[in-house]
Amino acid sequence: MQNNRFHIITYGCQMNEYDSAAVSEMFLRKGWVSVPENEADVIIVNTCAVRQNAENRALGRLLTLAGTYPESRVGIIGCVAQEIGKKLLEKYPKIAFAVGPGEIHRLPEIIAGFDRSAHLDVDCLDGKGLRAEIKSGSVKAFIAISRGCENFCSYCIVPYVRGKLRGRPMSDIIEEIKRDIDLYVVEITLLGQNVNSYIDPETGADFAELLEKVDAIDGLRRIRFVTNHPKDMSERVIEAISCLPHVCESIHLPVQSGSSKILKLMNRGYSREKYLDIVRKIREKMPDIALTTDIITGFPGEADEDFQDTVTLYREVGYAGAFAFRYSPRPGTAASNMIDDVPEKLKIERLTAIIDMSQKFAEKFSKSLIGKNRKILVEGESAKNPGMVFGLDRAGRKVILPGKKDLRGQIVNVIIDRAEKWFLFGTKI
Ligand code: SAH
Ligand code: SF4
Ligand code: F3S
C-alpha cells in the first residue's frame, strides 16, 4: 500500500500560507506526492486562531475530513493546534496528529513515526533552513523573515500561539530568495507579524539593512513586506523604503483604532497623534504611497466617540484599502478579562460603516490612477477576461490589460483607462 500521498489545506494569514508551502517542500523533497484530498494518505489542516469564527471554520473542516476519510490520517497544524491541540487529540480519537507552528520542521518525522502526541514547543523554530515550495510558473513568492511576536496587543492570540519574536538569519533569507529567483520569481514579499522590528540574530542588522541587502540581489525586480507595526516605523525604515528602487510604494500599517483611549487599552504602543505623525513622515518622503490598514470595531470600552475617532482618522489618512474585523475575545489574552461591553449588533453596525467607507476610499484611490502610467508585473492570463492578462502595480492594485501569457514575468508600462474599486483596466504602451 502506498503511504506517501499528502494534501494540505490552509486557513489564516500569509504566514500560514508560507508554512504550508514549507511543509509541502519538505514532503516533496522526501519523495512524497501532493494529491487531491480524496486520494491522500495524510491530510494536513493548517489552522488560524485569530478570531473565533476563523477557528470554528478550520475545526469544522478538520472534523468533516476526519469523518469523510477514515482510512487516511487527518491531522491539524498551525495556530489552533498550538492553542488546543492537546485537548483535540484527547477528545477526537480520529485526529491523527497536532503540531504547532514552532515544530512544523519536524512534521515529516512525526507523521512517518505515526506519533499521536501533541508537538507544541512554540519557540523551537527560527525558520533557518526552511524553504517554501514555489508553484511552477509563479512570478511571486513569500519569504518568512521572522517568527512569532511579543507585542502582546491585548486582543491578540498570536504571541501565545506563535511564541517569541525570532529573527531568521539574514544569510538564510537571502539564500532562499536567490533560490526563488533561479525558479523565475521576480517579486518577493517579506513576511513577519512585525517585519519592521526585524533583527538578524547573527549580525544584529535591522529591517532597513535587510531591505538594502535584498534590494541588491541580482534578478529581483520587486520587494513587498507585511506587516508593519506603527510603533517600529523608524525614520531609517521610511528612508529605506523611499530610496530603494525595488521596494514598492505600498505600506500596510494597521492602526486598529483611531481613539487614543482604545489604543491604550489595546496596548498598541502609540496614540492617534503619534500614528498620524508617522503617516505624515511617510507621505513627506513618498507623496504617492498607498497606505492600507486593519481596523477592529467594538473593542471593550469603545464608545460612540471612540468609533467616530476611527472614522475621522480613516478620512484623514484616506487609506487605499482596509481589512476590518469585529472584536472577538480570545482565550488567554488580556482583553478577554475586560468586559466585552459593545453589543454584537453595534459591533456589526460599526464594522459595516468601516467597510462602506473603505470601499468609497478604495474607489477614490483607484480613480485617481486613471490616465496615469503604471508599471505592472504581469502574473498570467485573466481567468474571467479572455485575451487579457493581469498583474499588480507597485501600489498593489490589480490591473487587467490586453495581452498574452508570454508577458508573464515582465514589467510593462500601462496607461490606466478605467477603474473599479479594487482593480483597474489599462493599455500597454
Ligand atoms: N501582526 C499583524 C496582524 C496580526 S492578525 C499586526 O500586528 O498588524 C491580523 C489582524 O487581525 C490584526 O491586525 C487585527 O486587526 C485583527 N485581529 C487580531 N486579533 C483580533 C481579535 N481578537 N478580534 C478581532 N480582530 C482581531
Ligand atoms: Fe498580534 Fe499585535 Fe503581534 Fe500583531 S503586533 S501579531 S496584533 S500581538
Ligand atoms: Fe491566524 Fe496564526 Fe496567522 S492566528 S492570522 S494563522 S499567525
Short mmCIF file of C-alpha atoms and ligand atoms in Angstrom, two decimals:
data_model
loop_
_atom_site.label_atom_id
_atom_site.label_comp_id
_atom_site.label_asym_id
_atom_site.label_seq_id
_atom_site.Cartn_x
_atom_site.Cartn_y
_atom_site.Cartn_z
CA MET A 1 0.00 0.00 0.00
CA GLN A 2 1.20 3.48 -0.82
CA ASN A 3 1.73 5.73 2.15
CA ASN A 4 3.27 8.91 0.82
CA ARG A 5 0.45 10.89 -0.75
CA PHE A 6 -0.40 14.12 1.06
CA HIS A 7 -2.81 17.01 0.85
CA ILE A 8 -2.59 20.34 2.72
CA ILE A 9 -5.46 22.75 3.37
CA THR A 10 -4.60 26.23 4.63
CA TYR A 11 -6.56 28.79 6.63
CA GLY A 12 -5.29 32.09 8.01
CA CYS A 13 -2.66 34.63 7.13
CA GLN A 14 0.22 34.68 4.67
CA MET A 15 2.50 33.24 7.35
CA ASN A 16 0.31 30.15 7.38
CA GLU A 17 0.46 30.05 3.56
CA TYR A 18 4.24 30.17 3.83
CA ASP A 19 4.31 27.42 6.46
CA SER A 20 2.10 25.19 4.32
CA ALA A 21 4.41 25.76 1.34
CA ALA A 22 7.38 24.91 3.58
CA VAL A 23 5.70 21.70 4.79
CA SER A 24 4.90 20.80 1.20
CA GLU A 25 8.52 21.34 0.16
CA MET A 26 9.75 19.09 2.99
CA PHE A 27 7.44 16.26 1.91
CA LEU A 28 8.22 16.66 -1.79
CA ARG A 29 11.95 16.50 -1.06
CA LYS A 30 11.37 13.23 0.76
CA GLY A 31 9.67 11.83 -2.32
CA TRP A 32 6.08 12.30 -1.18
CA VAL A 33 3.44 13.26 -3.74
CA SER A 34 0.87 16.07 -3.48
CA VAL A 35 -2.62 14.78 -4.43
CA PRO A 36 -6.30 15.81 -4.12
CA GLU A 37 -7.82 15.16 -0.68
CA ASN A 38 -9.75 12.03 -1.71
CA GLU A 39 -6.51 10.29 -2.79
CA ALA A 40 -4.38 11.33 0.18
CA ASP A 41 -2.88 9.05 2.84
CA VAL A 42 -2.22 12.10 5.00
CA ILE A 43 -4.40 15.24 5.15
CA ILE A 44 -2.97 18.26 6.97
CA VAL A 45 -5.18 21.18 8.00
CA ASN A 46 -3.23 24.37 8.77
CA THR A 47 -5.39 26.48 11.05
CA CYS A 48 -5.91 30.09 12.25
CA ALA A 49 -6.98 31.11 15.77
CA VAL A 50 -7.06 34.89 15.39
CA ARG A 51 -10.86 35.17 15.70
CA GLN A 52 -13.40 32.66 16.97
CA ASN A 53 -15.07 32.24 13.59
CA ALA A 54 -11.70 31.60 11.86
CA GLU A 55 -11.04 28.89 14.43
CA ASN A 56 -14.52 27.37 14.04
CA ARG A 57 -14.21 27.25 10.27
CA ALA A 58 -10.87 25.40 10.36
CA LEU A 59 -12.00 22.99 13.07
CA GLY A 60 -15.24 22.24 11.23
CA ARG A 61 -13.27 21.33 8.12
CA LEU A 62 -10.82 19.19 10.10
CA LEU A 63 -13.59 17.15 11.71
CA THR A 64 -15.51 16.75 8.46
CA LEU A 65 -12.37 15.49 6.71
CA ALA A 66 -11.58 13.10 9.55
CA GLY A 67 -15.14 11.72 9.28
CA THR A 68 -15.13 11.52 5.46
CA TYR A 69 -11.75 9.78 5.11
CA PRO A 70 -11.46 7.28 7.97
CA GLU A 71 -8.71 5.39 6.08
CA SER A 72 -6.48 8.50 5.87
CA ARG A 73 -4.53 10.14 8.65
CA VAL A 74 -6.08 13.58 9.14
CA GLY A 75 -4.24 15.99 11.42
CA ILE A 76 -4.01 19.60 12.50
CA ILE A 77 -1.11 22.07 12.38
CA GLY A 78 -0.93 25.86 12.84
CA CYS A 79 -2.27 28.23 15.44
CA VAL A 80 -5.33 26.24 16.61
CA ALA A 81 -3.12 23.16 17.01
CA GLN A 82 -0.91 25.22 19.31
CA GLU A 83 -3.88 26.60 21.21
CA ILE A 84 -5.92 23.44 21.82
CA GLY A 85 -4.11 20.59 20.01
CA LYS A 86 -3.72 18.50 23.13
CA LYS A 87 -7.40 18.74 24.01
CA LEU A 88 -8.38 17.91 20.43
CA LEU A 89 -6.29 14.71 20.44
CA GLU A 90 -7.93 13.67 23.71
CA LYS A 91 -11.45 14.45 22.54
CA TYR A 92 -11.30 13.11 18.98
CA PRO A 93 -9.51 9.76 18.51
CA LYS A 94 -9.80 10.17 14.74
CA ILE A 95 -7.42 13.16 14.69
CA ALA A 96 -4.00 11.69 13.85
CA PHE A 97 -1.59 14.45 14.94
CA ALA A 98 -1.40 18.00 16.32
CA VAL A 99 1.72 20.03 15.57
CA GLY A 100 2.14 23.72 16.44
CA PRO A 101 3.81 26.35 14.21
CA GLY A 102 7.04 26.02 16.23
CA GLU A 103 7.56 22.39 15.25
CA ILE A 104 6.46 22.16 11.62
CA HIS A 105 10.05 21.34 10.59
CA ARG A 106 9.59 18.02 12.42
CA LEU A 107 6.32 17.15 10.70
CA PRO A 108 7.67 14.53 8.22
CA GLU A 109 9.30 12.53 11.03
CA ILE A 110 6.25 12.90 13.33
CA ILE A 111 3.92 11.65 10.60
CA ALA A 112 6.25 8.89 9.41
CA GLY A 113 6.50 7.72 13.04
CA PHE A 114 2.70 7.56 13.48
CA ASP A 115 3.31 9.74 16.54
CA ARG A 116 -0.03 10.82 18.01
CA SER A 117 1.25 13.05 20.83
CA ALA A 118 0.91 16.85 20.59
CA HIS A 119 4.04 18.73 19.41
CA LEU A 120 3.72 22.20 20.83
CA ASP A 121 7.18 23.60 21.57
CA VAL A 122 6.26 27.07 20.34
CA ASP A 123 9.69 28.76 20.33
CA CYS A 124 11.66 25.89 18.87
CA LEU A 125 11.91 27.04 15.22
CA ASP A 126 13.64 30.17 13.86
CA GLY A 127 12.91 29.24 10.26
CA LYS A 128 16.55 28.65 9.31
CA GLY A 129 16.82 26.06 6.58
CA LEU A 130 13.10 26.08 5.75
CA ARG A 131 12.31 26.61 2.09
CA ALA A 132 8.82 27.14 0.72
CA GLU A 133 7.58 25.25 -2.32
CA ILE A 134 7.36 27.51 -5.38
CA LYS A 135 4.49 26.55 -7.68
CA SER A 136 5.80 26.21 -11.21
CA GLY A 137 5.34 29.37 -13.27
CA SER A 138 4.95 31.58 -10.23
CA VAL A 139 6.49 35.04 -10.55
CA LYS A 140 5.85 35.95 -6.88
CA ALA A 141 6.97 34.32 -3.65
CA PHE A 142 6.66 34.83 0.10
CA ILE A 143 9.68 34.69 2.40
CA ALA A 144 9.35 34.45 6.19
CA ILE A 145 11.91 36.75 7.82
CA SER A 146 10.90 36.21 11.43
CA ARG A 147 8.63 34.06 13.52
CA GLY A 148 6.44 34.89 16.49
CA CYS A 149 5.53 38.20 18.08
CA GLU A 150 5.98 39.63 21.53
CA ASN A 151 3.96 42.81 21.30
CA PHE A 152 1.04 41.36 23.24
CA CYS A 153 -1.63 43.63 21.83
CA SER A 154 -4.32 42.97 24.40
CA TYR A 155 -6.83 41.39 21.95
CA CYS A 156 -4.37 39.17 20.10
CA ILE A 157 -3.70 35.45 20.45
CA VAL A 158 -0.70 35.40 18.07
CA PRO A 159 2.06 35.81 20.73
CA TYR A 160 0.59 32.83 22.61
CA VAL A 161 0.34 30.52 19.61
CA ARG A 162 3.45 31.59 17.69
CA GLY A 163 5.83 32.31 20.53
CA LYS A 164 8.59 34.88 20.98
CA LEU A 165 9.88 37.04 18.15
CA ARG A 166 12.76 35.20 16.47
CA GLY A 167 14.55 36.81 13.51
CA ARG A 168 15.61 34.37 10.82
CA PRO A 169 19.27 34.75 9.87
CA MET A 170 19.65 37.24 7.01
CA SER A 171 22.07 34.93 5.17
CA ASP A 172 19.39 32.23 5.12
CA ILE A 173 16.69 34.66 3.92
CA ILE A 174 18.94 35.79 1.08
CA GLU A 175 19.71 32.21 0.09
CA GLU A 176 16.02 31.36 -0.16
CA ILE A 177 15.38 34.46 -2.28
CA LYS A 178 18.23 33.51 -4.64
CA ARG A 179 16.78 30.00 -4.98
CA ASP A 180 13.41 31.57 -5.84
CA ILE A 181 14.96 33.82 -8.48
CA ASP A 182 16.50 30.72 -10.10
CA LEU A 183 12.92 29.40 -10.29
CA TYR A 184 11.81 32.56 -12.24
CA VAL A 185 10.43 34.51 -9.27
CA VAL A 186 10.86 38.29 -9.69
CA GLU A 187 8.76 39.66 -6.79
CA ILE A 188 9.09 38.67 -3.16
CA THR A 189 7.07 39.60 -0.10
CA LEU A 190 8.96 39.57 3.19
CA LEU A 191 6.72 38.15 5.88
CA GLY A 192 6.53 38.57 9.64
CA GLN A 193 3.97 39.51 12.28
CA ASN A 194 6.02 42.64 12.71
CA VAL A 195 8.60 42.96 9.92
CA ASN A 196 9.92 46.36 10.87
CA SER A 197 11.15 45.09 14.26
CA TYR A 198 13.36 42.52 12.46
CA ILE A 199 16.82 41.90 13.92
CA ASP A 200 19.27 39.46 12.32
CA PRO A 201 20.33 37.05 15.11
CA GLU A 202 23.77 36.67 13.52
CA THR A 203 24.81 40.24 12.68
CA GLY A 204 22.31 42.45 14.55
CA ALA A 205 21.22 44.07 11.25
CA ASP A 206 17.80 45.76 11.35
CA PHE A 207 14.91 45.78 8.85
CA ALA A 208 16.29 48.78 6.93
CA GLU A 209 19.57 46.91 6.39
CA LEU A 210 17.74 43.74 5.38
CA LEU A 211 15.79 45.75 2.77
CA GLU A 212 19.06 47.19 1.43
CA LYS A 213 20.67 43.76 1.12
CA VAL A 214 17.59 42.22 -0.51
CA ASP A 215 17.24 45.18 -2.87
CA ALA A 216 20.75 44.49 -4.16
CA ILE A 217 20.07 40.85 -5.10
CA ASP A 218 20.59 40.31 -8.83
CA GLY A 219 17.45 39.49 -10.79
CA LEU A 220 14.93 40.59 -8.14
CA ARG A 221 12.56 43.23 -9.53
CA ARG A 222 10.15 43.93 -6.68
CA ILE A 223 10.01 43.77 -2.89
CA ARG A 224 6.94 43.98 -0.66
CA PHE A 225 6.62 43.35 3.07
CA VAL A 226 3.87 42.71 5.65
CA THR A 227 3.03 43.53 8.39
CA ASN A 228 4.45 46.68 9.89
CA HIS A 229 3.84 47.82 13.40
CA PRO A 230 3.42 51.62 13.59
CA LYS A 231 5.46 51.84 16.80
CA ASP A 232 8.51 50.40 14.97
CA MET A 233 8.22 52.51 11.82
CA SER A 234 11.54 54.30 12.28
CA GLU A 235 12.88 57.06 10.05
CA ARG A 236 15.58 54.62 8.90
CA VAL A 237 12.92 52.21 7.64
CA ILE A 238 10.93 55.01 5.96
CA GLU A 239 14.13 56.25 4.31
CA ALA A 240 14.99 52.74 3.08
CA ILE A 241 11.53 52.24 1.58
CA SER A 242 11.65 55.59 -0.19
CA CYS A 243 15.18 55.22 -1.59
CA LEU A 244 15.49 51.58 -2.61
CA PRO A 245 14.43 51.12 -6.24
CA HIS A 246 12.83 47.67 -5.96
CA VAL A 247 10.83 48.32 -2.77
CA CYS A 248 7.21 49.01 -3.79
CA GLU A 249 5.33 52.14 -2.74
CA SER A 250 2.74 50.50 -0.54
CA ILE A 251 2.71 50.07 3.22
CA HIS A 252 0.25 48.06 5.27
CA LEU A 253 0.22 49.97 8.55
CA PRO A 254 -2.53 48.57 10.80
CA VAL A 255 -3.99 51.27 13.05
CA GLN A 256 -6.73 49.12 14.73
CA SER A 257 -8.50 52.19 16.18
CA GLY A 258 -8.42 55.97 15.83
CA SER A 259 -9.06 56.57 19.51
CA SER A 260 -6.06 57.08 21.80
CA LYS A 261 -8.10 55.72 24.71
CA ILE A 262 -8.82 52.45 22.89
CA LEU A 263 -5.26 52.21 21.52
CA LYS A 264 -4.02 52.35 25.09
CA LEU A 265 -6.42 49.59 26.16
CA MET A 266 -5.23 47.60 23.15
CA ASN A 267 -1.59 48.03 24.28
CA ARG A 268 -0.57 49.19 20.81
CA GLY A 269 2.24 51.48 21.98
CA TYR A 270 1.16 54.62 20.04
CA SER A 271 -1.54 57.28 20.22
CA ARG A 272 -3.73 58.66 17.43
CA GLU A 273 -1.41 61.68 17.18
CA LYS A 274 1.74 59.53 17.02
CA TYR A 275 0.19 57.38 14.27
CA LEU A 276 -0.79 60.45 12.22
CA ASP A 277 2.70 61.81 12.72
CA ILE A 278 4.18 58.62 11.23
CA VAL A 279 1.79 58.88 8.29
CA ARG A 280 2.90 62.49 7.75
CA LYS A 281 6.57 61.46 7.78
CA ILE A 282 5.90 58.67 5.29
CA ARG A 283 3.97 61.00 2.96
CA GLU A 284 6.65 63.69 3.15
CA LYS A 285 9.10 61.22 1.59
CA MET A 286 6.59 59.36 -0.60
CA PRO A 287 3.57 61.52 -1.51
CA ASP A 288 2.05 58.79 -3.72
CA ILE A 289 2.35 55.94 -1.26
CA ALA A 290 -0.62 53.58 -0.96
CA LEU A 291 -1.41 53.07 2.72
CA THR A 292 -3.64 50.21 3.87
CA THR A 293 -4.74 49.21 7.34
CA ASP A 294 -6.54 46.82 9.70
CA ILE A 295 -9.34 48.01 11.97
CA ILE A 296 -11.15 46.32 14.85
CA THR A 297 -14.65 47.53 15.75
CA GLY A 298 -16.33 47.05 19.11
CA PHE A 299 -13.25 46.56 21.29
CA PRO A 300 -14.21 46.64 25.03
CA GLY A 301 -14.99 50.21 26.12
CA GLU A 302 -15.40 51.56 22.56
CA ALA A 303 -17.93 54.39 22.95
CA ASP A 304 -19.56 56.22 20.04
CA GLU A 305 -16.97 58.99 20.21
CA ASP A 306 -14.12 56.44 20.08
CA PHE A 307 -15.63 54.93 16.97
CA GLN A 308 -16.01 58.44 15.49
CA ASP A 309 -12.27 58.92 16.11
CA THR A 310 -11.66 55.85 13.91
CA VAL A 311 -13.91 57.27 11.20
CA THR A 312 -12.18 60.68 11.21
CA LEU A 313 -8.72 59.10 11.24
CA TYR A 314 -9.71 56.92 8.29
CA ARG A 315 -10.84 60.03 6.36
CA GLU A 316 -7.71 61.92 7.26
CA VAL A 317 -5.36 59.16 6.07
CA GLY A 318 -7.57 58.18 3.09
CA TYR A 319 -6.47 54.56 3.02
CA ALA A 320 -6.24 52.75 -0.33
CA GLY A 321 -7.73 49.69 1.35
CA ALA A 322 -8.52 48.12 4.73
CA PHE A 323 -9.34 44.86 6.44
CA ALA A 324 -11.94 45.40 9.12
CA PHE A 325 -12.99 42.92 11.80
CA ARG A 326 -15.39 42.94 14.70
CA TYR A 327 -13.74 42.28 18.02
CA SER A 328 -13.65 38.62 19.01
CA PRO A 329 -12.47 37.77 22.55
CA ARG A 330 -9.63 35.22 22.51
CA PRO A 331 -8.87 32.97 25.47
CA GLY A 332 -5.77 33.85 27.48
CA THR A 333 -5.43 37.39 26.12
CA ALA A 334 -5.53 40.46 28.38
CA ALA A 335 -8.66 41.79 26.66
CA SER A 336 -10.54 38.57 27.36
CA ASN A 337 -10.60 39.71 31.01
CA MET A 338 -12.19 43.04 30.07
CA ILE A 339 -15.96 43.29 29.83
CA ASP A 340 -16.99 42.68 26.22
CA ASP A 341 -19.49 45.53 26.53
CA VAL A 342 -20.20 46.56 22.94
CA PRO A 343 -23.34 44.66 21.84
CA GLU A 344 -22.83 42.39 18.84
CA LYS A 345 -25.33 44.41 16.84
CA LEU A 346 -23.34 47.61 17.36
CA LYS A 347 -20.03 45.87 16.54
CA ILE A 348 -21.56 44.80 13.24
CA GLU A 349 -23.06 48.23 12.55
CA ARG A 350 -19.68 49.86 13.08
CA LEU A 351 -17.97 47.19 11.01
CA THR A 352 -20.40 47.80 8.14
CA ALA A 353 -19.76 51.55 8.36
CA ILE A 354 -15.99 50.98 8.09
CA ILE A 355 -16.41 48.55 5.19
CA ASP A 356 -18.64 51.06 3.34
CA MET A 357 -16.12 53.81 3.93
CA SER A 358 -13.20 51.61 2.86
CA GLN A 359 -14.97 50.87 -0.42
CA LYS A 360 -15.53 54.57 -1.13
CA PHE A 361 -11.90 55.40 -0.42
CA ALA A 362 -10.69 52.39 -2.41
CA GLU A 363 -12.66 53.64 -5.39
CA LYS A 364 -11.33 57.16 -4.92
CA PHE A 365 -7.77 55.81 -4.85
CA SER A 366 -8.34 53.66 -7.94
CA LYS A 367 -9.96 56.54 -9.86
CA SER A 368 -7.03 58.81 -9.01
CA LEU A 369 -4.91 56.50 -11.17
CA ILE A 370 -6.95 56.98 -14.38
CA GLY A 371 -4.74 58.44 -17.13
CA LYS A 372 -1.58 57.56 -15.21
CA ASN A 373 1.27 55.37 -16.39
CA ARG A 374 1.63 52.38 -14.00
CA LYS A 375 4.25 49.66 -14.02
CA ILE A 376 2.57 46.25 -13.94
CA LEU A 377 4.27 42.95 -13.20
CA VAL A 378 2.27 40.53 -15.35
CA GLU A 379 1.36 37.36 -13.44
CA GLY A 380 -0.65 35.46 -16.02
CA GLU A 381 -3.83 35.26 -18.06
CA SER A 382 -7.02 36.68 -16.59
CA ALA A 383 -9.44 33.78 -15.98
CA LYS A 384 -12.53 35.95 -16.39
CA ASN A 385 -11.33 38.09 -19.31
CA PRO A 386 -10.22 36.12 -22.38
CA GLY A 387 -7.36 37.74 -24.30
CA MET A 388 -6.35 39.71 -21.19
CA VAL A 389 -3.58 39.35 -18.64
CA PHE A 390 -3.36 40.66 -15.09
CA GLY A 391 -0.78 41.85 -12.61
CA LEU A 392 -0.23 44.33 -9.81
CA ASP A 393 1.06 47.88 -9.97
CA ARG A 394 3.61 48.96 -7.38
CA ALA A 395 0.84 50.21 -5.08
CA GLY A 396 -0.62 46.70 -5.06
CA ARG A 397 -3.71 47.39 -7.23
CA LYS A 398 -4.72 44.68 -9.67
CA VAL A 399 -4.59 45.80 -13.30
CA ILE A 400 -6.14 43.97 -16.27
CA LEU A 401 -4.83 44.64 -19.78
CA PRO A 402 -4.97 43.11 -23.26
CA GLY A 403 -2.11 40.65 -23.71
CA LYS A 404 -0.99 37.03 -23.94
CA LYS A 405 0.70 34.77 -21.45
CA ASP A 406 4.15 35.41 -22.99
CA LEU A 407 4.07 38.69 -21.00
CA ARG A 408 4.19 36.69 -17.74
CA GLY A 409 7.07 37.81 -15.54
CA GLN A 410 7.57 41.07 -17.44
CA ILE A 411 7.10 44.55 -16.02
CA VAL A 412 5.15 46.61 -18.54
CA ASN A 413 4.07 50.26 -18.70
CA VAL A 414 0.31 50.59 -18.74
CA ILE A 415 -1.91 53.66 -19.10
CA ILE A 416 -4.97 53.23 -16.88
CA ASP A 417 -8.22 53.94 -18.70
CA ARG A 418 -10.89 52.57 -16.35
CA ALA A 419 -11.07 51.98 -12.60
CA GLU A 420 -13.24 49.83 -10.35
CA LYS A 421 -12.96 49.75 -6.54
CA TRP A 422 -10.34 47.06 -6.31
CA PHE A 423 -8.99 46.78 -9.86
CA LEU A 424 -8.05 48.81 -12.89
CA PHE A 425 -8.16 48.35 -16.67
CA GLY A 426 -5.42 49.72 -18.90
CA THR A 427 -3.49 49.50 -22.15
CA LYS A 428 0.16 48.63 -22.55
CA ILE A 429 2.32 51.38 -24.12
N1 SAH B 1 0.77 41.13 13.13
C1 SAH B 1 -0.16 41.82 12.41
C2 SAH B 1 -1.51 41.16 12.20
C3 SAH B 1 -2.00 40.10 13.08
S1 SAH B 1 -3.60 39.47 12.93
C4 SAH B 1 -0.32 43.17 13.02
O1 SAH B 1 0.07 43.43 14.12
O2 SAH B 1 -0.84 44.03 12.35
C5 SAH B 1 -4.37 40.41 11.67
C6 SAH B 1 -5.42 41.34 12.14
O3 SAH B 1 -6.47 40.64 12.80
C7 SAH B 1 -4.97 42.36 13.16
O4 SAH B 1 -4.32 43.43 12.59
C8 SAH B 1 -6.28 42.76 13.81
O5 SAH B 1 -6.89 43.81 13.11
C9 SAH B 1 -7.14 41.51 13.68
N2 SAH B 1 -7.34 40.85 14.96
C10 SAH B 1 -6.41 40.27 15.75
N3 SAH B 1 -6.98 39.77 16.88
C11 SAH B 1 -8.31 40.05 16.79
C12 SAH B 1 -9.43 39.82 17.65
N4 SAH B 1 -9.27 39.22 18.81
N5 SAH B 1 -10.65 40.23 17.23
C13 SAH B 1 -10.79 40.86 16.05
N6 SAH B 1 -9.78 41.12 15.22
C14 SAH B 1 -8.54 40.73 15.57
FE1 SF4 B 2 -0.98 40.44 17.36
FE2 SF4 B 2 -0.15 42.84 17.99
FE3 SF4 B 2 1.64 40.93 17.46
FE4 SF4 B 2 0.14 41.94 15.50
S1 SF4 B 2 1.66 43.07 16.72
S2 SF4 B 2 0.54 39.79 15.88
S3 SF4 B 2 -1.80 42.36 16.51
S4 SF4 B 2 0.24 40.98 19.20
FE1 F3S B 3 -4.17 33.31 12.20
FE2 F3S B 3 -1.99 32.32 13.22
FE3 F3S B 3 -1.86 33.97 11.15
S1 F3S B 3 -3.73 33.00 14.37
S2 F3S B 3 -3.60 35.30 11.48
S3 F3S B 3 -2.78 31.97 11.16
S4 F3S B 3 -0.43 33.83 12.84
#
